[in-house]
CSV table of C-alpha atoms in Angstrom, one decimal:
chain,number,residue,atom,x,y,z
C,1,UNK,CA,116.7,110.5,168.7
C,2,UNK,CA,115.4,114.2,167.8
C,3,UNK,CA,115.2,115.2,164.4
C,4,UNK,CA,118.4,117.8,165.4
C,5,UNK,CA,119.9,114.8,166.4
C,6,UNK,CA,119.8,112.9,163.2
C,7,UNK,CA,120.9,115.5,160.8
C,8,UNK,CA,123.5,117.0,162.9
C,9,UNK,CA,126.8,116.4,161.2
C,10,UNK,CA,130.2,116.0,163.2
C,11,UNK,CA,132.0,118.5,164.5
C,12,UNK,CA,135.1,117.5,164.1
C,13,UNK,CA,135.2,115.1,161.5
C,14,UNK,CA,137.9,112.1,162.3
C,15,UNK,CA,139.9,112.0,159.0
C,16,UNK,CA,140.5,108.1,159.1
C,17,UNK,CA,137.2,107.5,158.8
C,18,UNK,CA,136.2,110.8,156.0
C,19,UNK,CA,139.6,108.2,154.2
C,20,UNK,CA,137.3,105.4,154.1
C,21,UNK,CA,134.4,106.8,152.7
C,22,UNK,CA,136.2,108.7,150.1
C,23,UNK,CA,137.9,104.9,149.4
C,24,UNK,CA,134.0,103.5,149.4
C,25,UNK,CA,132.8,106.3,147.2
C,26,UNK,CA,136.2,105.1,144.5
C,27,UNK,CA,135.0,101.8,144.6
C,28,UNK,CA,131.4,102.7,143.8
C,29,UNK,CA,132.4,105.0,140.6
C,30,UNK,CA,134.7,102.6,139.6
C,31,UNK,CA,131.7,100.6,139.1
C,32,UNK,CA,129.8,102.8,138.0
C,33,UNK,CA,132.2,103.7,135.0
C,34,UNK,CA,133.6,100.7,134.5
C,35,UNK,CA,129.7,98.5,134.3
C,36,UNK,CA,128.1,101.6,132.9
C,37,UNK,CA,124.9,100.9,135.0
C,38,UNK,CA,123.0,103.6,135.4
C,39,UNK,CA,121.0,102.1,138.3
C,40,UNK,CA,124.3,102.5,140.7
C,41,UNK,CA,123.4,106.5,140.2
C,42,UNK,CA,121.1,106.5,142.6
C,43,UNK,CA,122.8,104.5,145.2
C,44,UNK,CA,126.0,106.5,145.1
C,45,UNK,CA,123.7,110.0,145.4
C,46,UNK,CA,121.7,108.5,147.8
C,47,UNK,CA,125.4,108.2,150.1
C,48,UNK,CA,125.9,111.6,149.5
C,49,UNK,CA,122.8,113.7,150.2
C,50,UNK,CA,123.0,111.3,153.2
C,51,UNK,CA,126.0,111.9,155.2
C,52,UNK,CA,125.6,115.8,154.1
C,53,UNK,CA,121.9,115.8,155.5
C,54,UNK,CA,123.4,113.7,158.4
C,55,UNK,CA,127.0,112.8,158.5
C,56,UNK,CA,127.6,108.9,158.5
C,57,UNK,CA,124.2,108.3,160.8
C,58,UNK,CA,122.2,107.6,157.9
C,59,UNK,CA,124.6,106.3,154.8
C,60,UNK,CA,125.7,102.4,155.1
C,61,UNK,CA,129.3,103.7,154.3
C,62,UNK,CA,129.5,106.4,156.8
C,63,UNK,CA,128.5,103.8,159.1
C,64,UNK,CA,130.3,101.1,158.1
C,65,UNK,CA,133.9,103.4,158.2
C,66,UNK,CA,133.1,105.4,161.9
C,67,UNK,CA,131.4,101.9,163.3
C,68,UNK,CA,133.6,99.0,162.0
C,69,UNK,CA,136.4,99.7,159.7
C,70,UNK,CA,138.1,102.6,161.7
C,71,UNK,CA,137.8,101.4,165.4
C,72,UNK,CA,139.5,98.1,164.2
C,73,UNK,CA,142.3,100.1,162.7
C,74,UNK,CA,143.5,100.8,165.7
C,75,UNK,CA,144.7,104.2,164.2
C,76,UNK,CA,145.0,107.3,166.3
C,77,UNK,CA,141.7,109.8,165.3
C,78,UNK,CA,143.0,112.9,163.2
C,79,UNK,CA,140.5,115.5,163.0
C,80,UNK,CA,139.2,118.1,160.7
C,81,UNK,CA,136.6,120.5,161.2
C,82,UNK,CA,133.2,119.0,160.4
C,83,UNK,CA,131.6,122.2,158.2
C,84,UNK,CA,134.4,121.9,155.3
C,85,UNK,CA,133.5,118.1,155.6
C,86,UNK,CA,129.9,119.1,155.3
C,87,UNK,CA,130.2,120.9,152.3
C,88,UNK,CA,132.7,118.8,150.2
C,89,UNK,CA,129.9,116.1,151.1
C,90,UNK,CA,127.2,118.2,149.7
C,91,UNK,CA,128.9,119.0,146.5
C,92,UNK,CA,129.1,115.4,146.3
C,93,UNK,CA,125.5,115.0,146.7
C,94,UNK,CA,125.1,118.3,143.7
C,95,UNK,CA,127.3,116.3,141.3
C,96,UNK,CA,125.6,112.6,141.9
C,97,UNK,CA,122.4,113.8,142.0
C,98,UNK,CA,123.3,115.6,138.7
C,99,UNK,CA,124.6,112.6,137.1
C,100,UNK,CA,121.5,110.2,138.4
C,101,UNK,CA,119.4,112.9,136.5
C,102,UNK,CA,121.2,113.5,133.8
C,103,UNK,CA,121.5,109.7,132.7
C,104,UNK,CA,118.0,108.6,134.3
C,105,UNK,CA,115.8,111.5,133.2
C,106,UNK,CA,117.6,112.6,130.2
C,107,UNK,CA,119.2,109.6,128.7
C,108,UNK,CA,122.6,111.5,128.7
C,109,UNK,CA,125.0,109.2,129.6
C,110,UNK,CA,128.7,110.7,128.8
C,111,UNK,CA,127.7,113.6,130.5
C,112,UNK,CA,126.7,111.8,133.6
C,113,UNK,CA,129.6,109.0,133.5
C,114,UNK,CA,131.9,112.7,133.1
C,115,UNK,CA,130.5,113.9,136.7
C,116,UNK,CA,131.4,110.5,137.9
C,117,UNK,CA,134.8,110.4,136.9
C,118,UNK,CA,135.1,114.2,138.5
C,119,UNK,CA,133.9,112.8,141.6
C,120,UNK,CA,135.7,109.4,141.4
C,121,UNK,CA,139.3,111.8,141.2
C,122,UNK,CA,138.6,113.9,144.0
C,123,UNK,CA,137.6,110.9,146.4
C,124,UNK,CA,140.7,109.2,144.9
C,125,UNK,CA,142.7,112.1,146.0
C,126,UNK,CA,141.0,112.2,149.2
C,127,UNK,CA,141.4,108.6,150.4
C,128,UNK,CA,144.7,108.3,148.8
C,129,UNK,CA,146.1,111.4,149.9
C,130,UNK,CA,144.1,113.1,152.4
C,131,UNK,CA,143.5,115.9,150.1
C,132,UNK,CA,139.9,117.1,150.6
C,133,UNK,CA,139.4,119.9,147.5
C,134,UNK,CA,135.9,120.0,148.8
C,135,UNK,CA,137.5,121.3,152.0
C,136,UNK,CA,140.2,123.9,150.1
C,137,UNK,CA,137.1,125.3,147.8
C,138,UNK,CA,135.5,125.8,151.7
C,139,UNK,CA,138.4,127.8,152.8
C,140,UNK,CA,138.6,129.9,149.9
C,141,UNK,CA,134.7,130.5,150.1
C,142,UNK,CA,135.5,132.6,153.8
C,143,UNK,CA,138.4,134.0,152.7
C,144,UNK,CA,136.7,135.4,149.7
C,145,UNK,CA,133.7,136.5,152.1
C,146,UNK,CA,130.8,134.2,150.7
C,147,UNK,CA,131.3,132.5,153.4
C,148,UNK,CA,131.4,134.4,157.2
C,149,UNK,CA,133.8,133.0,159.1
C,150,UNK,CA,131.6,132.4,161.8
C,151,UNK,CA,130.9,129.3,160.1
C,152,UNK,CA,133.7,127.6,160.8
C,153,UNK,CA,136.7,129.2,162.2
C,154,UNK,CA,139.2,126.7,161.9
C,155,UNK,CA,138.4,126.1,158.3
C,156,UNK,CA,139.4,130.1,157.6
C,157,UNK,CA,143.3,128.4,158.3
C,158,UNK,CA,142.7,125.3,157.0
C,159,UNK,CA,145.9,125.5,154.7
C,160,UNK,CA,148.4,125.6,157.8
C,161,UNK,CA,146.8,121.9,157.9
């Protein structure tokens, strides 16, 4: 596999299994929040900066959703377009790498178990409702022009979804 392989990212992005990774990623900040072990940081911005660097090729989670969990659903594939996907996944990755460092370097706690319960509300809504505000916050970046809308057509009218 080519390095442009590995970190390519999905284009589209099959919703039943972006579900189950926003369900995984619940279940890990629960943990996080309700242990208050700072060592999960790490593991849950690790997932992250993963599947934004390279989709679900190189986080357990992405893998274990696309893989195992969603073929054996026996669901029929609903897609989204992979760059709004991307980004809500990098934001992800800007908030759990925040928290990591936050509690880890600085010793500041609250303000890292805070970014986790941000995070752990919008993957709730995500794999509970199919509301990606990673994905809306996209859409809002083209139609306010800091984003060209080359980058993702289909994201421009990601509303009408």
């Amino acid at each position: 596999m080519s390095l442009r392989a590995l970190f390519s990212f999905p284009d589209p992005v099959n919703d039943v299994s972006a579900r189950i990774v926003a369900g995984g990623v619940v279940v890990l900040a629960a943990a996080v929040l309700a242990s208050r072990q700072v060592w999960l940081l790490p593991v849950l911005a690790y997932g992250f900066v993963a599947r934004a660097a390279a989709g679900p090729t190189l986080s357990p989670l992405g893998l274990a959703a696309t893989k195992l969990i969603t073929p054996r659903l026996g669901l029929p594939p609903r897609y989204s377009p992979g760059p709004a996907k991307r980004f809500a996944q990098a934001v992800g990755a800007a908030f759990s790498v925040s928290a990591a460092v936050l509690a880890l370097g600085f010793g500041l706690h609250t303000a890292a178990f805070a970014l986790v319960a941000v995070l752990g509300v919008f993957a709730f809504l995500e794999a509970a409702f199919g509301l990606c505000v990673g994905c809306k916050v996209f859409a809002l970046l083209i139609r306010a022009g800091v984003v060209p809308e080359s980058v993702c057509r289909a994201c421009a009218n990601i509303w009408a979804r």
